[in-house]
Short mmCIF file of C-alpha atoms in Angstrom, two decimals:
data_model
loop_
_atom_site.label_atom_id
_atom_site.label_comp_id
_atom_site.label_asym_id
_atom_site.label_seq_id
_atom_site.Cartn_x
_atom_site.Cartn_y
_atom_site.Cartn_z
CA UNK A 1 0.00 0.00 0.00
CA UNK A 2 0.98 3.81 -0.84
CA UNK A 3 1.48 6.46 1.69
CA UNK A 4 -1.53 8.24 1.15
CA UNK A 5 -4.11 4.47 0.93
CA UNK A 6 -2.06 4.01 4.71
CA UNK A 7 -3.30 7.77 5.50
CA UNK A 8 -6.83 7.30 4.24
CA UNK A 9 -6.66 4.02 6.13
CA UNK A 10 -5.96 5.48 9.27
CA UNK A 11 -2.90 3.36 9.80
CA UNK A 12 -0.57 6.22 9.47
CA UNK A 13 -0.87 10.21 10.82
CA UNK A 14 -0.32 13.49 9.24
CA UNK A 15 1.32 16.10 11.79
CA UNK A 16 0.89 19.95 11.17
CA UNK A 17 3.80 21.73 12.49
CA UNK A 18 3.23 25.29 13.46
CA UNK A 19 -0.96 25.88 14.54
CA UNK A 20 -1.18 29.80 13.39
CA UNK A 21 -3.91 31.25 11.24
CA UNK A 22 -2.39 29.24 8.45
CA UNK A 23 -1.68 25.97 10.24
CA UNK A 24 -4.37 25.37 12.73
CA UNK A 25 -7.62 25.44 9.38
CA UNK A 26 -5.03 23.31 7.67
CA UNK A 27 -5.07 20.92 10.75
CA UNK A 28 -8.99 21.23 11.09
CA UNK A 29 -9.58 20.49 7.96
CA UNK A 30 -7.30 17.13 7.44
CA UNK A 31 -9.35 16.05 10.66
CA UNK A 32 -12.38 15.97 8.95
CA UNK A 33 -10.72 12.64 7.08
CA UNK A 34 -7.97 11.59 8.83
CA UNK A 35 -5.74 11.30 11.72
CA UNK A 36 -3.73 14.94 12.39
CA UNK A 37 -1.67 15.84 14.88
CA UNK A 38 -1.28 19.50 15.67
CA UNK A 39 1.86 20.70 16.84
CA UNK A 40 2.82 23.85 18.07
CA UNK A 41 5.62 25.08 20.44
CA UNK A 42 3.70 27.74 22.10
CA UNK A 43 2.06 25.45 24.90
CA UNK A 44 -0.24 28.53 25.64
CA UNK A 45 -1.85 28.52 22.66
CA UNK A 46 -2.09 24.65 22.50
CA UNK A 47 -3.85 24.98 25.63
CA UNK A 48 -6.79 27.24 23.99
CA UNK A 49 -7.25 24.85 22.12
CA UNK A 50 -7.38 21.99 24.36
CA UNK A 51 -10.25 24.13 25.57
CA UNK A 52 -12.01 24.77 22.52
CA UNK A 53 -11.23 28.38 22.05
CA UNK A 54 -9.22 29.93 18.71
CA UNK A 55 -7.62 32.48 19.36
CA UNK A 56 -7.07 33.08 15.51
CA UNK A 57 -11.18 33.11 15.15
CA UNK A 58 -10.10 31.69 11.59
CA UNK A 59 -12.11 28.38 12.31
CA UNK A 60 -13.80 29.57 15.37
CA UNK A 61 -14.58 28.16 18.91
CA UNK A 62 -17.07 25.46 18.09
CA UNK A 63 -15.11 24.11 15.30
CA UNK A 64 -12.44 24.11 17.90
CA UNK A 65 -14.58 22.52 20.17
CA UNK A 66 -15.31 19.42 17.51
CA UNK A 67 -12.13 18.60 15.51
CA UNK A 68 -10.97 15.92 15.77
CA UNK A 69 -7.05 17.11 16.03
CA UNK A 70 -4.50 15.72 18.48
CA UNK A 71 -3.05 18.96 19.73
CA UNK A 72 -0.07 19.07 21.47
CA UNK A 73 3.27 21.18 22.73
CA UNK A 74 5.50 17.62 22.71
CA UNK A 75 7.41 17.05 19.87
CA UNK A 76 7.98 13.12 20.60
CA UNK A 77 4.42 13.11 19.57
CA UNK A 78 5.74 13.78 16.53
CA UNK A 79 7.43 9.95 15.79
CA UNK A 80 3.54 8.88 15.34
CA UNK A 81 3.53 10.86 11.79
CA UNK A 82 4.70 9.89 8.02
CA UNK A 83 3.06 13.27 6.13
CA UNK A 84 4.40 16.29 7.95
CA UNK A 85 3.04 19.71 6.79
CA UNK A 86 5.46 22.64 8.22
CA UNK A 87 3.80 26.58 8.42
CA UNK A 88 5.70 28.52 10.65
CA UNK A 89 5.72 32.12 9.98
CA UNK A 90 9.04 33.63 7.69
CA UNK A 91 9.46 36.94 8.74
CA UNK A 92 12.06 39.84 7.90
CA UNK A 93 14.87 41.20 9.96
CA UNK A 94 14.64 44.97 10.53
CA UNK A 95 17.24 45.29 7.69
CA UNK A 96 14.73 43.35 5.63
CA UNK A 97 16.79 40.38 5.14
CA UNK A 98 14.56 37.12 5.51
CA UNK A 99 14.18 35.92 9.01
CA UNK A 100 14.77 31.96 8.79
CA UNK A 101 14.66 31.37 12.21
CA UNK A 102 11.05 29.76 12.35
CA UNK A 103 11.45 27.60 9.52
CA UNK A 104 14.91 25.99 9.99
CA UNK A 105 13.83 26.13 13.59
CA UNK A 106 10.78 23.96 12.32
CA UNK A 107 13.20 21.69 10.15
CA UNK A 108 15.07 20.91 13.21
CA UNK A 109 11.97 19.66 15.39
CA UNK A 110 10.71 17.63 12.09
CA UNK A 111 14.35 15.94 11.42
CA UNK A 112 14.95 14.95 15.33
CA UNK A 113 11.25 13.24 14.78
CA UNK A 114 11.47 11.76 11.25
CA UNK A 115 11.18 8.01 10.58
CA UNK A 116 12.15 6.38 7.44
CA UNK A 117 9.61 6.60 3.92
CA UNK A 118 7.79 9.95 5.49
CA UNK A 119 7.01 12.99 3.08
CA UNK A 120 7.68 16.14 4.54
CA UNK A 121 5.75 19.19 2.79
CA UNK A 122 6.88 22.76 3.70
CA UNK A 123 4.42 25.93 2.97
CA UNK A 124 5.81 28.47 4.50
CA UNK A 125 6.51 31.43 2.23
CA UNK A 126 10.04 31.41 1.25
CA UNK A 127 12.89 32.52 -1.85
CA UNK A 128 13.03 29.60 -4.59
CA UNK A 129 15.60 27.36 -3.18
CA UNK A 130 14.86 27.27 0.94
CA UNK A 131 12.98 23.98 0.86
CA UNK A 132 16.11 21.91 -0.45
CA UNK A 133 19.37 24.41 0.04
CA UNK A 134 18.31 24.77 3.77
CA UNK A 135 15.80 23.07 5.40
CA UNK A 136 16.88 19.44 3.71
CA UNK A 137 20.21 19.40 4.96
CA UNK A 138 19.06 20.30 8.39
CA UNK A 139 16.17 17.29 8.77
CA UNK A 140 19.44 14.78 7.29
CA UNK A 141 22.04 16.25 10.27
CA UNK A 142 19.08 15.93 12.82
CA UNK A 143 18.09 12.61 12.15
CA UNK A 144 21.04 11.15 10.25
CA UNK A 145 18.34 10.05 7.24
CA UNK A 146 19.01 10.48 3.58
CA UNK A 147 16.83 12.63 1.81
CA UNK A 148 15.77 10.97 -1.78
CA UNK A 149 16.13 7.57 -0.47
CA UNK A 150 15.02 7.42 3.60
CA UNK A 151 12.40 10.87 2.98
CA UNK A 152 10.88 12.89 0.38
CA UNK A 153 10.29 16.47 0.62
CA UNK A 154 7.54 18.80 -1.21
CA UNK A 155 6.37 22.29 -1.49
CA UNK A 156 2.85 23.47 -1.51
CA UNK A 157 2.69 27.08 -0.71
CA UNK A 158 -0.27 28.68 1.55
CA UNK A 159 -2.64 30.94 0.15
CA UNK A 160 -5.11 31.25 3.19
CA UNK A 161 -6.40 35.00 3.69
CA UNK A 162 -7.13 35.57 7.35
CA UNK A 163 -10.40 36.82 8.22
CA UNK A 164 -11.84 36.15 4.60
CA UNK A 165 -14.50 33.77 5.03
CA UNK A 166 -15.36 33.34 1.17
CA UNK A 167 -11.49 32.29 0.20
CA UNK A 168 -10.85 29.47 2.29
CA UNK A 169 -8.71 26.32 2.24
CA UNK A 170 -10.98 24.32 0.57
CA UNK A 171 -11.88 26.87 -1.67
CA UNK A 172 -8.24 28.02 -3.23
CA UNK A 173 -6.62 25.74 -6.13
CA UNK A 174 -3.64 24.55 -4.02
CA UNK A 175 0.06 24.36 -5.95
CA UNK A 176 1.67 21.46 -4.74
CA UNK A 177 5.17 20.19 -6.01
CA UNK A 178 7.67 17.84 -4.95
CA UNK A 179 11.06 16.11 -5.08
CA UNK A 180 9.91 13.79 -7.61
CA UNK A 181 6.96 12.12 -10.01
CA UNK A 182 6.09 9.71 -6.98
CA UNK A 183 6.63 12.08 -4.27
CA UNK A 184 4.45 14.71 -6.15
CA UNK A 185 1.62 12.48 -6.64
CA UNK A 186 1.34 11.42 -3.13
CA UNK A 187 1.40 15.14 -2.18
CA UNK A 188 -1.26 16.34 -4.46
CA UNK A 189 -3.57 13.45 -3.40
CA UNK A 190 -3.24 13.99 0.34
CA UNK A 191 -4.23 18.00 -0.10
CA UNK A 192 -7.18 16.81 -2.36
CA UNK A 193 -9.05 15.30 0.42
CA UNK A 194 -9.19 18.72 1.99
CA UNK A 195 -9.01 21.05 -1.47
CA UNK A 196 -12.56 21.03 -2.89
CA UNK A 197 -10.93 23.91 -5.91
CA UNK A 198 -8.50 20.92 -6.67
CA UNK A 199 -4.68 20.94 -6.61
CA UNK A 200 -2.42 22.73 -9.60
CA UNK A 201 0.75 20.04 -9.70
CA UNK A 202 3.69 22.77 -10.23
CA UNK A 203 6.84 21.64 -12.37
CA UNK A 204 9.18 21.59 -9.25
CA UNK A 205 9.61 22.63 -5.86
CA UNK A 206 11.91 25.97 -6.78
CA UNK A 207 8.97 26.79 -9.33
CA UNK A 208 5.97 26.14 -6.86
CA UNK A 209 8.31 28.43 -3.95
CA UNK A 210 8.83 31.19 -6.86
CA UNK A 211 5.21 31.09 -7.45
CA UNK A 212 4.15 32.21 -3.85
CA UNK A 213 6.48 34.84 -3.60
CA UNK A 214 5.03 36.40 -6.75
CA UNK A 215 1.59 36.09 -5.96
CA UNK A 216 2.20 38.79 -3.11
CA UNK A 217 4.70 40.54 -4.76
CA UNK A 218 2.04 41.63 -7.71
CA UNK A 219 -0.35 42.38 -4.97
CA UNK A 220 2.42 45.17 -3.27
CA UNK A 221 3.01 46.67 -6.44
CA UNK A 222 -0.34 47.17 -7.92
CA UNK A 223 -0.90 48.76 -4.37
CA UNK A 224 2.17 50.88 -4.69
CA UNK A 225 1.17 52.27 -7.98
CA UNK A 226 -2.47 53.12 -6.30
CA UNK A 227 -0.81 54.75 -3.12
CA UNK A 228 1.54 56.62 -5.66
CA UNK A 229 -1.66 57.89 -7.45
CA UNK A 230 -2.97 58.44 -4.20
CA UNK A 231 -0.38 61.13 -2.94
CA UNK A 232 -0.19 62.74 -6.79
CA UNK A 233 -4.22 63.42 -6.78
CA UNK A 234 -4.39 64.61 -2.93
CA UNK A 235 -2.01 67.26 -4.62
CA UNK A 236 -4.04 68.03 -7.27
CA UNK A 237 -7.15 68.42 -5.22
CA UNK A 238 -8.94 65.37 -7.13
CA UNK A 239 -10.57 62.52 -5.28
CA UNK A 240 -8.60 59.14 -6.00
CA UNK A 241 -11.76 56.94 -5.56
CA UNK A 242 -13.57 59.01 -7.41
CA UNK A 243 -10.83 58.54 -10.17
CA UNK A 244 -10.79 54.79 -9.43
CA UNK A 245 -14.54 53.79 -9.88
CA UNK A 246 -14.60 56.11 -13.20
CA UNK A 247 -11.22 54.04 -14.48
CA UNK A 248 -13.18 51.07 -13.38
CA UNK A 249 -15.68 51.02 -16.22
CA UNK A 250 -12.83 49.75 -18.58
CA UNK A 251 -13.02 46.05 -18.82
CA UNK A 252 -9.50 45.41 -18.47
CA UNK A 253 -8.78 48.05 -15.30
CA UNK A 254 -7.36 46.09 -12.49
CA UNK A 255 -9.54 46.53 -9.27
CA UNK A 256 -6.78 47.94 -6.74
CA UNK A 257 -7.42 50.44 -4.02
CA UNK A 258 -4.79 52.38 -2.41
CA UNK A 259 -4.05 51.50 1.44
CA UNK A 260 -1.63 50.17 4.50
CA UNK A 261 0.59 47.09 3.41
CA UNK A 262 1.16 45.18 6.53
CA UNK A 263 0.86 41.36 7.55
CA UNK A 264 2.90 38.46 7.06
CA UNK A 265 2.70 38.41 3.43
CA UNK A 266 2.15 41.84 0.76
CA UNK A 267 4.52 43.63 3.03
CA UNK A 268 6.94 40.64 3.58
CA UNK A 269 7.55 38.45 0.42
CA UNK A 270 8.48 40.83 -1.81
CA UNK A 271 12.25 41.13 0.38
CA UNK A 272 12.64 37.09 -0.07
CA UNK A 273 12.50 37.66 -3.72
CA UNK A 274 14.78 40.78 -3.77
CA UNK A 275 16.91 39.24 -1.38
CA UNK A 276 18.08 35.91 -3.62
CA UNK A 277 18.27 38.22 -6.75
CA UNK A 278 20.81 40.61 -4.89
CA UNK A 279 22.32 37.28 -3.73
CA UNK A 280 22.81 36.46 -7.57
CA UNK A 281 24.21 40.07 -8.30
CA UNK A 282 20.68 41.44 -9.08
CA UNK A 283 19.45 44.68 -7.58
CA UNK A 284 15.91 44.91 -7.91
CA UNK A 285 14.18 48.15 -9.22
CA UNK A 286 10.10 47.83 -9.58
CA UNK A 287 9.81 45.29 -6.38
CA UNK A 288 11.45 47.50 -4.27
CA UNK A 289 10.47 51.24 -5.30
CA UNK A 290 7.01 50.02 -4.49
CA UNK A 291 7.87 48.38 -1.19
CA UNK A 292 9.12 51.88 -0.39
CA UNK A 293 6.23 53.33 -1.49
CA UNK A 294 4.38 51.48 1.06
CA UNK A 295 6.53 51.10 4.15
CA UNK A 296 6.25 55.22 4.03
CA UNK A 297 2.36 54.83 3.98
CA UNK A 298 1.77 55.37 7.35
CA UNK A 299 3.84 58.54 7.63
CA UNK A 300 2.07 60.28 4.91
CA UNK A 301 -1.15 59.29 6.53
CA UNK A 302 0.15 61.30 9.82
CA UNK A 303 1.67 64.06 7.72
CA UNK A 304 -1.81 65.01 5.94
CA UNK A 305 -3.39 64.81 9.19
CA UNK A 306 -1.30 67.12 10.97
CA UNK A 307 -1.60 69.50 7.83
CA UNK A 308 -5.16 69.35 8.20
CA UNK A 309 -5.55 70.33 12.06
CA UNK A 310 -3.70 73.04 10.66
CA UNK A 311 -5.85 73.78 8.23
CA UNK A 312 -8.61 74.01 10.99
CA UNK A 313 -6.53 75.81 13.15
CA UNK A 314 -6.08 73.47 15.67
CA UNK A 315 -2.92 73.27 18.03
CA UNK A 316 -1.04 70.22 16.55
CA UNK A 317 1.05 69.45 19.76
CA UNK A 318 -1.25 67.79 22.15
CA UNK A 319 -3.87 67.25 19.71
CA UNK A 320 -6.56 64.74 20.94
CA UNK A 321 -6.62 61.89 17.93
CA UNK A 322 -8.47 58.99 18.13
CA UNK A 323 -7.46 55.84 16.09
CA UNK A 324 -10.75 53.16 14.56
CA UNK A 325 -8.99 49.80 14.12
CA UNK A 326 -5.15 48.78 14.59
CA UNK A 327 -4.86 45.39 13.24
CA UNK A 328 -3.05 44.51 9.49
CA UNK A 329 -6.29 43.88 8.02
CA UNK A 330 -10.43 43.80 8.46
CA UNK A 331 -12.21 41.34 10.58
CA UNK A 332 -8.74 39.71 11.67
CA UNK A 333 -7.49 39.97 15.44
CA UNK A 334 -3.71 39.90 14.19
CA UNK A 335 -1.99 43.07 15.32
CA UNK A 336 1.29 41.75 14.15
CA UNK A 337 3.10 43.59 11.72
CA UNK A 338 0.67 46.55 11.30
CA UNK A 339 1.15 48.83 9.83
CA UNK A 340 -1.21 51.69 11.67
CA UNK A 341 1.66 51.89 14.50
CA UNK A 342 3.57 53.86 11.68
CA UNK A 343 0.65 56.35 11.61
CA UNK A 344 0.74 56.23 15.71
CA UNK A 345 4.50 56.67 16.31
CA UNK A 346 4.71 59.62 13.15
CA UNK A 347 2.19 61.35 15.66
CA UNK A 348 4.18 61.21 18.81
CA UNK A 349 6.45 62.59 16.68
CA UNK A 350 4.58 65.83 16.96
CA UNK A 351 3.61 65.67 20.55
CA UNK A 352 0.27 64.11 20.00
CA UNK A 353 -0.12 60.37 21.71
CA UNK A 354 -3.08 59.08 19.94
CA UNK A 355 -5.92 56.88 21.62
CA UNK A 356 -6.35 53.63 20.20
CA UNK A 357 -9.81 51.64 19.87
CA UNK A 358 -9.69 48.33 17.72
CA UNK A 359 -12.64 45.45 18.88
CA UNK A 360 -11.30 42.65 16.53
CA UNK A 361 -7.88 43.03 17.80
CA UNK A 362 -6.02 40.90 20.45
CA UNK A 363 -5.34 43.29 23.00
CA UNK A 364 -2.55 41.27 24.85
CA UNK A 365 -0.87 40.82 21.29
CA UNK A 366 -0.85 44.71 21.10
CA UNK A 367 -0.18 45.41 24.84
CA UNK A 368 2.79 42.75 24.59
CA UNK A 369 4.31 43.92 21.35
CA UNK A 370 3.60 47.86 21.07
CA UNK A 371 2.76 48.94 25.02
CA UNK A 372 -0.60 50.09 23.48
CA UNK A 373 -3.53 49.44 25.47
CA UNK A 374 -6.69 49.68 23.58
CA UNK A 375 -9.72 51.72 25.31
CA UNK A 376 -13.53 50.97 24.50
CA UNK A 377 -14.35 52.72 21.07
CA UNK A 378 -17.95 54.12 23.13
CA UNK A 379 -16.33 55.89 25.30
CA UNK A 380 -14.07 58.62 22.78
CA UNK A 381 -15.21 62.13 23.01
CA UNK A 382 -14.25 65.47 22.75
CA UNK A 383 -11.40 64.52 19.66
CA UNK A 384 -10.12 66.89 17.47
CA UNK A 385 -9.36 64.51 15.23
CA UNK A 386 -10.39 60.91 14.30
CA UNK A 387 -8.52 58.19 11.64
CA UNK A 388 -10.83 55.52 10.51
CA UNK A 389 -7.89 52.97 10.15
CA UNK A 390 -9.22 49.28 9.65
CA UNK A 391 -12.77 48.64 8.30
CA UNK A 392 -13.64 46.34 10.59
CA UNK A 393 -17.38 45.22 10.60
CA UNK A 394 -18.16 46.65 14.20
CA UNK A 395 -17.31 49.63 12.11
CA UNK A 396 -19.10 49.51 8.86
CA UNK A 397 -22.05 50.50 10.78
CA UNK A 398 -21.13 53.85 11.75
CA UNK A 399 -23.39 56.86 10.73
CA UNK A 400 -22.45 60.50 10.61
CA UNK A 401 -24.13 61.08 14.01
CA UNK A 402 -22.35 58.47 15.64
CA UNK A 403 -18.87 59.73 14.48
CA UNK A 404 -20.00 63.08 14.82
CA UNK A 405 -19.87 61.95 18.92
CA UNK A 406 -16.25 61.38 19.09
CA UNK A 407 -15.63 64.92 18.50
CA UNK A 408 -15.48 68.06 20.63
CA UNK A 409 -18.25 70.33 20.20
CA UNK A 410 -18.09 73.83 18.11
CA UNK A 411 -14.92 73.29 16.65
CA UNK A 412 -13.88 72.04 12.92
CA UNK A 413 -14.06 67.70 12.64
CA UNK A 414 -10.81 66.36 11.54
CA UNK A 415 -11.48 63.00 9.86
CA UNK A 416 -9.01 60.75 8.04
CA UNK A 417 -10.97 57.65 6.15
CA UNK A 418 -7.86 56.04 5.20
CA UNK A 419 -9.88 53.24 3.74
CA UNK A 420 -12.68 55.43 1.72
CA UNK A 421 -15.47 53.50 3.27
CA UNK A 422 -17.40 56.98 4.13
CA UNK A 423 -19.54 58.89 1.34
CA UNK A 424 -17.16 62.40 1.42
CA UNK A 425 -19.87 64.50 0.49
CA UNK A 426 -22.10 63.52 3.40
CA UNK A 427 -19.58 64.45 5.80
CA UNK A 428 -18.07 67.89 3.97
CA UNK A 429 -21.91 68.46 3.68
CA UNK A 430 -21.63 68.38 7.57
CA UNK A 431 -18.72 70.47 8.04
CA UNK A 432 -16.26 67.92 8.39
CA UNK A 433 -12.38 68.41 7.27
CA UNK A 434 -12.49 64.58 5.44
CA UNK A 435 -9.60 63.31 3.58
CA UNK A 436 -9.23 60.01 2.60
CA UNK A 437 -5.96 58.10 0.47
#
């Protein structure tokens, strides 16, 4: 019998190494059909769900409550598995080198665990090359197995979008590669118990890695150019959405809308690429002019709204400001890698220390990594100004009167829509200083 019949069977486990808001639907869903173990080194969170409660609220608590998934913090546990599926986050240094800590961290844990004729799939995002320059000769040192003959490896990149419920796992065509014709088949039929959209079979690993890296890397620069056009109309005085929806009637006009780049992905991938190309004597141009672009977003968000509580001749320093949302994206609780803290720390900047209110968010993620402590979004009044950050449901619901509460009374309304989700006449109709990207 094949790997995956002994899977199906139930006579061998698949382990999921890393349980984040990639990982842990991953895990969820495999349990549906087989047997999973979840691992994950933060025993905290492995606790939670022990208890039935995601903290990701990608699956949610019930789902939580029913799977079916071994959790666990030991990495013995791990000996029980022959299909290993590794997300861990791949994050960049402050120099914006690629941080490989989690993933050869990862290849470590799997190696000292492996047992001989076991597949081990990685989908962390990562520069063509990772999967077999780096994390293959690390599993072979920690358990002294040859890959090729004792292992296989495969890649078979994520493309989960936190806190998008239409998009799911099962929804997505999934690219899966691997090491060779055999390996590659085994890999694509184990994901298609889970992948409802079917699986794309990519030509090799290196082309499947190079694939995921692109994916985001498109995404940043179409955003770029939008942010670009952004800052060029605010200077002309014309309305960018306005400019967008009338561009929009073309058939062929891509749909992007300038914004914040943050997360583990848009903002992140790009520097794997650029970083193997300079590697190869390659210096990048269009990749990184628009990650620039967009790592200065949240400056020129505080810049115009310091120009405008000039404009309504308000005292800058001191300035009461309230921030709507802090997390990366909507309807996600992931603070991590933000980028609105570039809009809060460009205001202390000027003597103005910003209140934060964000309902989605995890506050301990926020109070742990950013000393920001978020207060109850019902109880701001008497602002000067307010930035609508994150459009966050518990949001979408606001009317004119109820921002018009946040402000203090018989003065000029400073209000910075950074996503556009307000009608701008409505609120200019009221008197309001709006300006949006």
């Amino acid at each position: 019998m094949s790997l995956y019949e002994d899977i199906v069977a139930g006579k061998e486990k698949l382990a999921l190494v890393g349980l984040g808001y990639v990982g842990m639907p991953i895990a969820v869903a495999f349990a549906k059909k087989i047997n999973v173990i979840g691992f994950d080194l933060n025993k905290a969170k492995i606790d939670l769900y022990k208890q039935g409660i995601d903290p990701t609220k990608e699956v949610g608590n019930e789902a939580i409550k029913a799977t079916k998934v071994d959790f666990t913090a030991d990495e013995n546990m791990l000996k029980e598995a022959k299909f290993f599926i590794v997300a861990v986050p791949t994050p960049v240094n402050d120099d914006h080198t690629p941080d490989l800590t989690p993933v050869e961290g990862a290849s470590r844990i799997v190696g000292r665990n492996l047992t001989k004729g076991a597949i081990v799939v990685f989908e962390s995002t990562v520069y063509p090359g990772v999967t077999e320059d780096i994390c293959v000769p690390i599993m072979e040192k920690e358990s002294g197995l040859k890959c090729g003959v004792d292992f296989k490896v495969g890649y078979s990149p994520e493309r989960i979008n936190p806190g998008d419920k239409v998009h799911r796992l099962e929804t997505i065509t999934k690219i899966v590669s691997g090491m060779d014709e055999e390996t590659l088949d085994v890999v694509a039929k184990v994901y298609s118990l889970v992948v409802d959209a079917g699986v794309y079979r990519a030509q090799s690993i290196k082309v499947a890695e190079a694939a995921k890296v692109i994916e985001n890397s498109q995404r940043d620069i179409n955003i770029a150019f939008m942010n670009e056009l952004s800052i060029i109309f605010n200077k002309m005085g014309i309305d960018t959405k306005s400019v967008l929806e009338a561009a929009g009637t073309k058939w062929n006009f891509l749909k992007f809308f300038p914004g914040l780049v943050g997360g583990h992905c848009i903002g992140v991938d790009p520097y794997y690429l650029t970083y193997k190309a300079e590697e190869l004597g390659y210096h990048s141009q269009i990749i990184l002019s628009g990650r620039r672009i967009n790592d200065d977003m949240g400056k020129y968000v505080a810049e115009s709204l310091v120009k405008n509580l000039i404009k309504a001749d308000l005292a800058v320093k001191g300035a009461k400001v309230a921030i709507l949302g802090f997390t990366f994206k909507e309807n996600c609780p992931d603070t991590r890698n933000t980028k609105v803290i570039d809009i809060y720390n460009e205001l202390k900047e000027y003597g103005i220390t910003p209140v934060v209110a964000d309902p989605a968010a995890d506050a301990d993620e926020a109070k742990r990594l950013y000393g920001i402590e978020f207060i109850d979004a019902d109880t701001i009044k008497d602002m000067d100004a307010v930035i609508m950050a994150v459009s966050h449901a518990q949001f979408m619901d606001y009317k004119e009167a109820d921002i018009a509460k946040f402000f203090k009374k018989g003065q000029k309304k400073v209000l910075s829509d950074i996503k556009g989700i307000f009608d701008r006449k409505e609120y200019e109709d009221a008197g309001y200083l709006y300006w949006r990207l």
